[in-house]
Amino acid sequence: MIEKDESNNMEGTVVNSKFMRIFLIIFAAFLIFAGPTYVSYMLADVLNVNYVASVVSGFILFIAGLLLLLFLVKKKIVEF
């Protein structure tokens, strides 16, 4: 019983601080908008990575940003 109560208290501590909530929102926006554009450009042109690999990595960052945004909506940090 005690362990269950402690695990419930620890579950929300990551997003309880105002700094972390703001950081996660900005990070999600960065992943959604800059992931497919700027990161793909930097990988393809600056670091000379294969174009397909850079586009796939941009798509993965976009999906990660959407999943982070979905997490924030479920925790009711971001409301629509």
N, CA, C and O atoms as a DFTB+ gen file, in Angstrom:
320 C
 N C O
     1  1       0.814      -1.196       0.000
     2  2       0.000       0.000       0.000
     3  2       0.858       1.261       0.000
     4  3       0.593       2.199      -0.752
     5  1       1.875       1.279       0.838
     6  2       2.712       2.471       0.926
     7  2       3.470       2.684      -0.373
     8  3       3.600       3.816      -0.838
     9  1       3.970       1.604      -0.963
    10  2       4.717       1.732      -2.211
    11  2       3.837       2.274      -3.319
    12  3       4.293       3.066      -4.144
    13  1       2.577       1.856      -3.348
    14  2       1.666       2.336      -4.376
    15  2       1.416       3.831      -4.217
    16  3       1.380       4.561      -5.208
    17  1       1.244       4.291      -2.984
    18  2       1.035       5.710      -2.740
    19  2       2.252       6.521      -3.144
    20  3       2.118       7.603      -3.717
    21  1       3.443       6.006      -2.849
    22  2       4.664       6.715      -3.221
    23  2       4.830       6.767      -4.731
    24  3       5.275       7.781      -5.268
    25  1       4.477       5.689      -5.422
    26  2       4.620       5.692      -6.876
    27  2       3.638       6.668      -7.506
    28  3       3.956       7.284      -8.523
    29  1       2.460       6.823      -6.928
    30  2       1.508       7.797      -7.455
    31  2       2.003       9.218      -7.239
    32  3       1.789      10.082      -8.089
    33  1       2.657       9.469      -6.121
    34  2       3.190      10.800      -5.861
    35  2       4.363      11.117      -6.767
    36  3       4.523      12.261      -7.192
    37  1       5.185      10.126      -7.068
    38  2       6.358      10.348      -7.911
    39  2       5.978      10.495      -9.377
    40  3       6.754      11.040     -10.162
    41  1       4.803      10.023      -9.758
    42  2       4.399      10.020     -11.152
    43  2       4.294      11.427     -11.726
    44  3       4.693      11.647     -12.870
    45  1       3.777      12.369     -10.978
    46  2       3.561      13.700     -11.508
    47  2       4.638      14.703     -11.161
    48  3       4.502      15.880     -11.496
    49  1       5.707      14.279     -10.498
    50  2       6.709      15.241     -10.062
    51  2       7.514      15.820     -11.212
    52  3       8.067      16.912     -11.082
    53  1       7.593      15.121     -12.326
    54  2       8.378      15.629     -13.453
    55  2       7.747      16.892     -14.013
    56  3       8.461      17.825     -14.381
    57  1       6.442      16.939     -14.082
    58  2       5.767      18.080     -14.685
    59  2       5.141      19.015     -13.655
    60  3       4.372      19.904     -14.021
    61  1       5.454      18.832     -12.382
    62  2       4.890      19.714     -11.373
    63  2       5.560      21.077     -11.356
    64  3       4.910      22.075     -11.046
    65  1       6.825      21.140     -11.678
    66  2       7.497      22.427     -11.631
    67  2       7.124      23.263     -12.849
    68  3       6.966      22.741     -13.953
    69  1       6.990      24.540     -12.636
    70  2       6.598      25.443     -13.716
    71  2       7.680      25.498     -14.791
    72  3       7.372      25.586     -15.980
    73  1       8.940      25.447     -14.378
    74  2      10.041      25.464     -15.339
    75  2       9.967      24.263     -16.271
    76  3      10.129      24.411     -17.483
    77  1       9.725      23.067     -15.719
    78  2       9.668      21.860     -16.545
    79  2       8.479      21.881     -17.489
    80  3       8.588      21.421     -18.625
    81  1       7.338      22.410     -17.039
    82  2       6.182      22.498     -17.927
    83  2       6.478      23.399     -19.110
    84  3       6.170      23.044     -20.248
    85  1       7.069      24.559     -18.859
    86  2       7.408      25.483     -19.939
    87  2       8.467      24.877     -20.845
    88  3       8.375      24.984     -22.068
    89  1       9.477      24.239     -20.250
    90  2      10.531      23.611     -21.039
    91  2       9.970      22.523     -21.950
    92  3      10.347      22.445     -23.119
    93  1       9.072      21.682     -21.429
    94  2       8.510      20.601     -22.234
    95  2       7.643      21.126     -23.370
    96  3       7.637      20.548     -24.457
    97  1       6.913      22.211     -23.139
    98  2       6.101      22.808     -24.203
    99  2       6.996      23.367     -25.300
   100  3       6.737      23.151     -26.484
   101  1       8.043      24.083     -24.915
   102  2       8.967      24.646     -25.909
   103  2       9.709      23.532     -26.638
   104  3       9.918      23.620     -27.848
   105  1      10.106      22.490     -25.923
   106  2      10.809      21.370     -26.549
   107  2       9.908      20.634     -27.537
   108  3      10.366      20.222     -28.602
   109  1       8.629      20.464     -27.193
   110  2       7.684      19.821     -28.115
   111  2       7.514      20.664     -29.372
   112  3       7.482      20.127     -30.480
   113  1       7.405      21.983     -29.207
   114  2       7.284      22.860     -30.376
   115  2       8.544      22.802     -31.230
   116  3       8.462      22.812     -32.458
   117  1       9.705      22.742     -30.591
   118  2      10.959      22.629     -31.336
   119  2      11.000      21.335     -32.133
   120  3      11.382      21.337     -33.303
   121  1      10.609      20.229     -31.507
   122  2      10.626      18.947     -32.210
   123  2       9.643      18.929     -33.373
   124  3       9.943      18.377     -34.431
   125  1       8.475      19.527     -33.183
   126  2       7.456      19.501     -34.231
   127  2       7.846      20.384     -35.409
   128  3       7.690      19.980     -36.561
   129  1       8.351      21.582     -35.138
   130  2       8.618      22.521     -36.224
   131  2      10.056      22.466     -36.733
   132  3      10.276      22.491     -37.943
   133  1      11.020      22.393     -35.851
   134  2      12.421      22.432     -36.288
   135  2      12.953      21.053     -36.648
   136  3      13.910      20.949     -37.416
   137  1      12.362      20.005     -36.118
   138  2      12.832      18.656     -36.418
   139  2      12.811      18.328     -37.898
   140  3      13.841      17.954     -38.458
   141  1      11.661      18.459     -38.547
   142  2      11.610      18.102     -39.966
   143  2      12.283      19.118     -40.885
   144  3      12.601      18.782     -42.025
   145  1      12.506      20.334     -40.432
   146  2      13.050      21.357     -41.332
   147  2      14.530      21.599     -41.079
   148  3      15.370      21.189     -41.881
   149  1      14.852      22.246     -39.999
   150  2      16.232      22.668     -39.756
   151  2      17.168      21.495     -39.464
   152  3      18.305      21.474     -39.934
   153  1      16.691      20.529     -38.694
   154  2      17.550      19.391     -38.375
   155  2      17.831      18.576     -39.635
   156  3      18.959      18.133     -39.850
   157  1      16.811      18.379     -40.465
   158  2      17.029      17.662     -41.727
   159  2      17.997      18.411     -42.627
   160  3      18.859      17.801     -43.260
   161  1      17.860      19.730     -42.689
   162  2      18.776      20.538     -43.497
   163  2      20.207      20.421     -42.983
   164  3      21.141      20.220     -43.760
   165  1      20.372      20.548     -41.662
   166  2      21.720      20.475     -41.099
   167  2      22.343      19.101     -41.328
   168  3      23.534      19.000     -41.623
   169  1      21.552      18.056     -41.194
   170  2      22.091      16.716     -41.422
   171  2      22.483      16.515     -42.886
   172  3      23.543      15.962     -43.176
   173  1      21.631      16.961     -43.800
   174  2      21.879      16.710     -45.224
   175  2      22.980      17.599     -45.783
   176  3      23.874      17.111     -46.474
   177  1      22.928      18.892     -45.495
   178  2      23.858      19.822     -46.141
   179  2      25.121      20.087     -45.333
   180  3      26.215      20.141     -45.895
   181  1      24.987      20.249     -44.048
   182  2      26.148      20.610     -43.233
   183  2      26.976      19.375     -42.883
   184  3      28.201      19.394     -43.007
   185  1      26.317      18.308     -42.450
   186  2      27.043      17.111     -42.020
   187  2      27.185      16.064     -43.124
   188  3      27.784      15.012     -42.903
   189  1      26.644      16.341     -44.299
   190  2      26.735      15.462     -45.470
   191  2      26.216      14.049     -45.213
   192  3      26.814      13.066     -45.651
   193  1      25.096      13.966     -44.496
   194  2      24.427      12.686     -44.279
   195  2      23.528      12.433     -45.492
   196  3      23.076      13.376     -46.141
   197  1      23.277      11.181     -45.790
   198  2      22.394      10.817     -46.889
   199  2      21.054      11.548     -46.750
   200  3      20.541      11.703     -45.641
   201  1      20.492      11.996     -47.876
   202  2      19.249      12.769     -47.860
   203  2      18.099      11.968     -47.245
   204  3      17.336      12.498     -46.438
   205  1      17.975      10.715     -47.618
   206  2      16.885       9.884     -47.099
   207  2      17.019       9.715     -45.588
   208  3      16.020       9.761     -44.870
   209  1      18.225       9.522     -45.107
   210  2      18.440       9.376     -43.664
   211  2      18.084      10.664     -42.930
   212  3      17.536      10.616     -41.828
   213  1      18.390      11.812     -43.527
   214  2      18.062      13.077     -42.872
   215  2      16.557      13.308     -42.834
   216  3      16.034      13.825     -41.847
   217  1      15.856      12.930     -43.903
   218  2      14.400      13.082     -43.921
   219  2      13.748      12.126     -42.928
   220  3      12.803      12.502     -42.235
   221  1      14.238      10.908     -42.854
   222  2      13.694       9.936     -41.895
   223  2      13.934      10.410     -40.465
   224  3      13.050      10.282     -39.617
   225  1      15.107      10.950     -40.188
   226  2      15.367      11.455     -38.836
   227  2      14.478      12.656     -38.524
   228  3      14.024      12.802     -37.390
   229  1      14.226      13.506     -39.494
   230  2      13.299      14.614     -39.289
   231  2      11.896      14.133     -39.001
   232  3      11.209      14.691     -38.145
   233  1      11.459      13.093     -39.711
   234  2      10.136      12.519     -39.475
   235  2      10.053      11.905     -38.080
   236  3       9.030      12.036     -37.406
   237  1      11.104      11.247     -37.649
   238  2      11.133      10.657     -36.302
   239  2      11.053      11.751     -35.237
   240  3      10.353      11.592     -34.237
   241  1      11.766      12.856     -35.445
   242  2      11.689      13.970     -34.493
   243  2      10.293      14.581     -34.472
   244  3       9.806      14.975     -33.412
   245  1       9.645      14.663     -35.631
   246  2       8.276      15.172     -35.716
   247  2       7.323      14.284     -34.919
   248  3       6.492      14.788     -34.164
   249  1       7.439      12.982     -35.081
   250  2       6.590      12.043     -34.342
   251  2       6.867      12.135     -32.843
   252  3       5.937      12.072     -32.040
   253  1       8.135      12.282     -32.459
   254  2       8.477      12.425     -31.039
   255  2       7.853      13.695     -30.461
   256  3       7.375      13.686     -29.327
   257  1       7.854      14.777     -31.224
   258  2       7.224      16.010     -30.774
   259  2       5.724      15.861     -30.611
   260  3       5.146      16.376     -29.654
   261  1       5.088      15.155     -31.547
   262  2       3.649      14.918     -31.421
   263  2       3.328      14.044     -30.215
   264  3       2.339      14.280     -29.521
   265  1       4.157      13.042     -29.965
   266  2       3.934      12.189     -28.793
   267  2       4.127      12.969     -27.493
   268  3       3.385      12.769     -26.531
   269  1       5.114      13.850     -27.465
   270  2       5.317      14.688     -26.280
   271  2       4.137      15.633     -26.086
   272  3       3.699      15.852     -24.957
   273  1       3.623      16.191     -27.173
   274  2       2.454      17.060     -27.084
   275  2       1.237      16.277     -26.606
   276  3       0.449      16.787     -25.809
   277  1       1.074      15.055     -27.079
   278  2      -0.025      14.209     -26.624
   279  2       0.094      13.924     -25.128
   280  3      -0.908      13.934     -24.413
   281  1       1.307      13.671     -24.655
   282  2       1.543      13.464     -23.225
   283  2       1.151      14.711     -22.429
   284  3       0.524      14.608     -21.375
   285  1       1.523      15.884     -22.937
   286  2       1.205      17.122     -22.228
   287  2      -0.293      17.392     -22.219
   288  3      -0.812      17.946     -21.249
   289  1      -0.990      17.014     -23.271
   290  2      -2.440      17.188     -23.307
   291  2      -3.106      16.229     -22.329
   292  3      -4.051      16.611     -21.638
   293  1      -2.628      14.990     -22.261
   294  2      -3.211      14.025     -21.331
   295  2      -2.996      14.430     -19.880
   296  3      -3.852      14.175     -19.032
   297  1      -1.861      15.060     -19.584
   298  2      -1.586      15.529     -18.225
   299  2      -2.264      16.868     -17.942
   300  3      -2.140      17.410     -16.844
   301  1      -2.981      17.400     -18.932
   302  2      -3.716      18.666     -18.843
   303  2      -2.793      19.844     -18.565
   304  3      -3.162      20.785     -17.863
   305  1      -1.593      19.781     -19.121
   306  2      -0.675      20.909     -19.054
   307  2      -0.974      21.852     -20.204
   308  3      -0.911      23.073     -20.056
   309  1      -1.303      21.270     -21.359
   310  2      -1.722      22.033     -22.529
   311  2      -3.177      21.689     -22.779
   312  3      -3.544      20.515     -22.829
   313  1      -4.008      22.710     -22.936
   314  2      -5.427      22.479     -23.190
   315  2      -5.802      23.075     -24.529
   316  3      -5.286      24.117     -24.932
   317  1      -6.712      22.395     -25.212
   318  2      -7.208      22.895     -26.492
   319  2      -8.605      23.393     -26.333
   320  3      -9.208      23.859     -27.300
